[in-house]
């Protein structure tokens, strides 16, 4: 059974899951970052991590969820406000640990994030993922998300895929 809890973004479970997520993203997109120097990669990772702060993903502005299976952290996801768009929230940090995949973790997290978004008064949601994450692409499409114009720091990246949902 999957249990979802709201956690602080700077909690031990959250930090471990986000570190796993970042490592996996770097691995999946290694072909894009091969030309980067170690300093450039470190700066890119720091910028990625700075996109979400504990305050952004805490009520009443957002939320950070951790999924648990048998007492172990199995996945995470966040909802944060979009600056200058008061009725729009952004889904961030969607991740399922490899051992928990194909068990409904991401589906449960996404459904709960959508519920929390409605509770917090968001009318629109958006998110950014990429072509090297086919599981994520399938998840969002299966939940009624639709492609939108790329936005944010990856908007010019050919591997960036953005979705929206009302």
Tab-separated table of C-alpha atoms in Angstrom:
chain	number	residue	atom	x	y	z
A	1	UNK	CA	0.000	0.000	0.000
A	2	UNK	CA	1.186	3.506	-0.858
A	3	UNK	CA	1.020	6.104	1.892
A	4	UNK	CA	1.415	9.783	0.977
A	5	UNK	CA	2.637	12.320	3.501
A	6	UNK	CA	3.298	16.031	3.311
A	7	UNK	CA	6.919	16.607	4.240
A	8	UNK	CA	9.273	19.548	4.503
A	9	UNK	CA	11.395	19.864	1.391
A	10	UNK	CA	14.482	19.956	3.600
A	11	UNK	CA	13.584	16.738	5.462
A	12	UNK	CA	15.933	13.749	5.244
A	13	UNK	CA	13.515	11.709	3.109
A	14	UNK	CA	12.925	14.597	0.705
A	15	UNK	CA	16.630	15.390	0.384
A	16	UNK	CA	17.485	11.757	-0.365
A	17	UNK	CA	14.769	11.438	-3.019
A	18	UNK	CA	15.683	14.749	-4.683
A	19	UNK	CA	19.360	13.702	-4.761
A	20	UNK	CA	18.364	10.413	-6.445
A	21	UNK	CA	16.214	12.357	-8.913
A	22	UNK	CA	19.028	14.732	-9.815
A	23	UNK	CA	21.458	11.837	-10.323
A	24	UNK	CA	18.958	10.079	-12.587
A	25	UNK	CA	18.297	13.219	-14.623
A	26	UNK	CA	22.033	13.715	-15.101
A	27	UNK	CA	22.317	10.108	-16.240
A	28	UNK	CA	19.344	10.239	-18.616
A	29	UNK	CA	20.511	13.490	-20.181
A	30	UNK	CA	24.237	12.687	-20.139
A	31	UNK	CA	24.374	13.092	-23.912
A	32	UNK	CA	23.393	16.740	-23.460
A	33	UNK	CA	25.802	17.497	-20.647
A	34	UNK	CA	28.872	15.656	-21.948
A	35	UNK	CA	30.341	18.885	-23.294
A	36	UNK	CA	29.949	20.672	-19.962
A	37	UNK	CA	32.907	21.268	-17.706
A	38	UNK	CA	32.629	20.042	-14.103
A	39	UNK	CA	32.128	23.664	-13.057
A	40	UNK	CA	29.313	24.175	-15.577
A	41	UNK	CA	27.635	20.942	-14.465
A	42	UNK	CA	27.901	21.989	-10.816
A	43	UNK	CA	26.362	25.374	-11.679
A	44	UNK	CA	23.568	23.652	-13.646
A	45	UNK	CA	22.839	21.306	-10.728
A	46	UNK	CA	22.805	24.245	-8.303
A	47	UNK	CA	20.385	26.153	-10.529
A	48	UNK	CA	18.149	23.060	-10.766
A	49	UNK	CA	18.112	22.686	-6.989
A	50	UNK	CA	17.411	26.413	-6.495
A	51	UNK	CA	14.173	26.173	-8.522
A	52	UNK	CA	12.420	24.786	-5.448
A	53	UNK	CA	12.760	25.968	-1.859
A	54	UNK	CA	11.080	24.707	1.317
A	55	UNK	CA	8.873	27.811	1.500
A	56	UNK	CA	7.678	27.426	-2.106
A	57	UNK	CA	6.462	23.886	-1.495
A	58	UNK	CA	4.852	24.441	1.902
A	59	UNK	CA	1.258	25.380	2.566
A	60	UNK	CA	-0.395	27.731	1.813
A	61	UNK	CA	1.674	28.187	-1.364
A	62	UNK	CA	2.429	24.589	-2.258
A	63	UNK	CA	3.248	21.149	-0.971
A	64	UNK	CA	5.938	18.485	-1.062
A	65	UNK	CA	4.702	14.897	-0.996
A	66	UNK	CA	6.611	11.757	-0.158
A	67	UNK	CA	5.208	8.358	-1.061
A	68	UNK	CA	6.010	5.510	1.312
A	69	UNK	CA	5.826	1.761	0.750
A	70	UNK	CA	6.443	-0.505	3.738
A	71	UNK	CA	7.923	2.413	5.676
A	72	UNK	CA	10.471	3.283	2.984
A	73	UNK	CA	10.423	6.470	0.888
A	74	UNK	CA	9.358	5.402	-2.607
A	75	UNK	CA	8.816	8.659	-4.479
A	76	UNK	CA	8.075	12.338	-4.311
A	77	UNK	CA	6.452	15.274	-6.028
A	78	UNK	CA	5.970	18.961	-5.381
A	79	UNK	CA	3.574	21.760	-6.163
A	80	UNK	CA	4.786	25.351	-6.143
A	81	UNK	CA	3.369	28.705	-7.211
A	82	UNK	CA	4.324	30.233	-10.546
A	83	UNK	CA	5.580	33.797	-10.058
A	84	UNK	CA	3.305	36.445	-11.572
A	85	UNK	CA	0.562	33.876	-12.315
A	86	UNK	CA	-1.512	33.812	-9.140
A	87	UNK	CA	-3.851	31.044	-10.299
A	88	UNK	CA	-1.144	28.776	-11.750
A	89	UNK	CA	0.838	26.131	-9.914
A	90	UNK	CA	3.763	24.117	-11.181
A	91	UNK	CA	4.411	20.433	-10.562
A	92	UNK	CA	8.073	19.767	-9.765
A	93	UNK	CA	10.325	16.988	-8.477
A	94	UNK	CA	8.213	14.052	-9.659
A	95	UNK	CA	10.247	10.930	-8.960
A	96	UNK	CA	9.773	7.273	-8.163
A	97	UNK	CA	12.632	5.203	-6.762
A	98	UNK	CA	13.596	2.324	-9.085
A	99	UNK	CA	12.513	-0.372	-6.614
A	100	UNK	CA	9.014	1.141	-6.410
A	101	UNK	CA	8.349	1.639	-10.106
A	102	UNK	CA	5.294	0.166	-11.831
A	103	UNK	CA	3.406	0.139	-8.507
A	104	UNK	CA	1.305	3.296	-8.959
A	105	UNK	CA	3.521	5.647	-6.958
A	106	UNK	CA	3.747	8.459	-9.523
A	107	UNK	CA	0.065	8.138	-10.322
A	108	UNK	CA	-0.850	8.485	-6.630
A	109	UNK	CA	1.464	11.479	-6.187
A	110	UNK	CA	0.181	13.263	-9.295
A	111	UNK	CA	-3.468	12.739	-8.327
A	112	UNK	CA	-2.822	14.096	-4.834
A	113	UNK	CA	-0.892	17.095	-6.203
A	114	UNK	CA	-3.855	17.906	-8.439
A	115	UNK	CA	-6.190	17.697	-5.411
A	116	UNK	CA	-3.958	19.963	-3.337
A	117	UNK	CA	-3.733	22.429	-6.238
A	118	UNK	CA	-7.514	22.727	-6.217
A	119	UNK	CA	-7.523	23.114	-2.409
A	120	UNK	CA	-4.998	25.949	-2.702
A	121	UNK	CA	-7.033	27.733	-5.369
A	122	UNK	CA	-4.894	27.031	-8.413
A	123	UNK	CA	-6.945	26.956	-11.608
A	124	UNK	CA	-4.125	25.917	-13.929
A	125	UNK	CA	-1.152	23.609	-13.560
A	126	UNK	CA	1.984	23.302	-15.636
A	127	UNK	CA	5.093	21.172	-15.635
A	128	UNK	CA	8.265	20.524	-17.587
A	129	UNK	CA	9.713	17.105	-18.331
A	130	UNK	CA	11.796	15.724	-21.139
A	131	UNK	CA	12.031	13.343	-24.027
A	132	UNK	CA	14.303	10.990	-22.068
A	133	UNK	CA	11.530	10.353	-19.551
A	134	UNK	CA	8.974	8.335	-21.551
A	135	UNK	CA	7.301	7.054	-18.388
A	136	UNK	CA	6.586	10.631	-17.320
A	137	UNK	CA	5.265	11.577	-20.756
A	138	UNK	CA	2.865	8.621	-20.683
A	139	UNK	CA	1.757	9.397	-17.122
A	140	UNK	CA	0.857	12.999	-17.888
A	141	UNK	CA	-0.988	12.183	-21.106
A	142	UNK	CA	-2.937	9.407	-19.339
A	143	UNK	CA	-4.028	11.949	-16.700
A	144	UNK	CA	-5.414	14.466	-19.181
A	145	UNK	CA	-2.457	16.829	-19.377
A	146	UNK	CA	-1.861	18.492	-22.756
A	147	UNK	CA	1.268	19.838	-24.401
A	148	UNK	CA	1.878	23.555	-23.952
A	149	UNK	CA	4.446	26.012	-25.257
A	150	UNK	CA	7.821	25.346	-23.638
A	151	UNK	CA	8.655	27.697	-20.780
A	152	UNK	CA	11.302	28.259	-18.162
A	153	UNK	CA	15.002	27.642	-18.320
A	154	UNK	CA	14.680	24.676	-20.675
A	155	UNK	CA	12.312	26.346	-23.143
A	156	UNK	CA	14.899	26.310	-25.920
A	157	UNK	CA	16.031	22.744	-25.269
A	158	UNK	CA	14.920	20.260	-27.938
A	159	UNK	CA	14.475	17.626	-25.233
A	160	UNK	CA	12.122	19.745	-23.121
A	161	UNK	CA	8.432	18.825	-23.100
A	162	UNK	CA	5.924	21.004	-21.237
A	163	UNK	CA	2.403	20.102	-20.197
A	164	UNK	CA	-0.570	21.985	-18.770
A	165	UNK	CA	-3.882	21.109	-17.174
A	166	UNK	CA	-6.845	23.187	-16.017
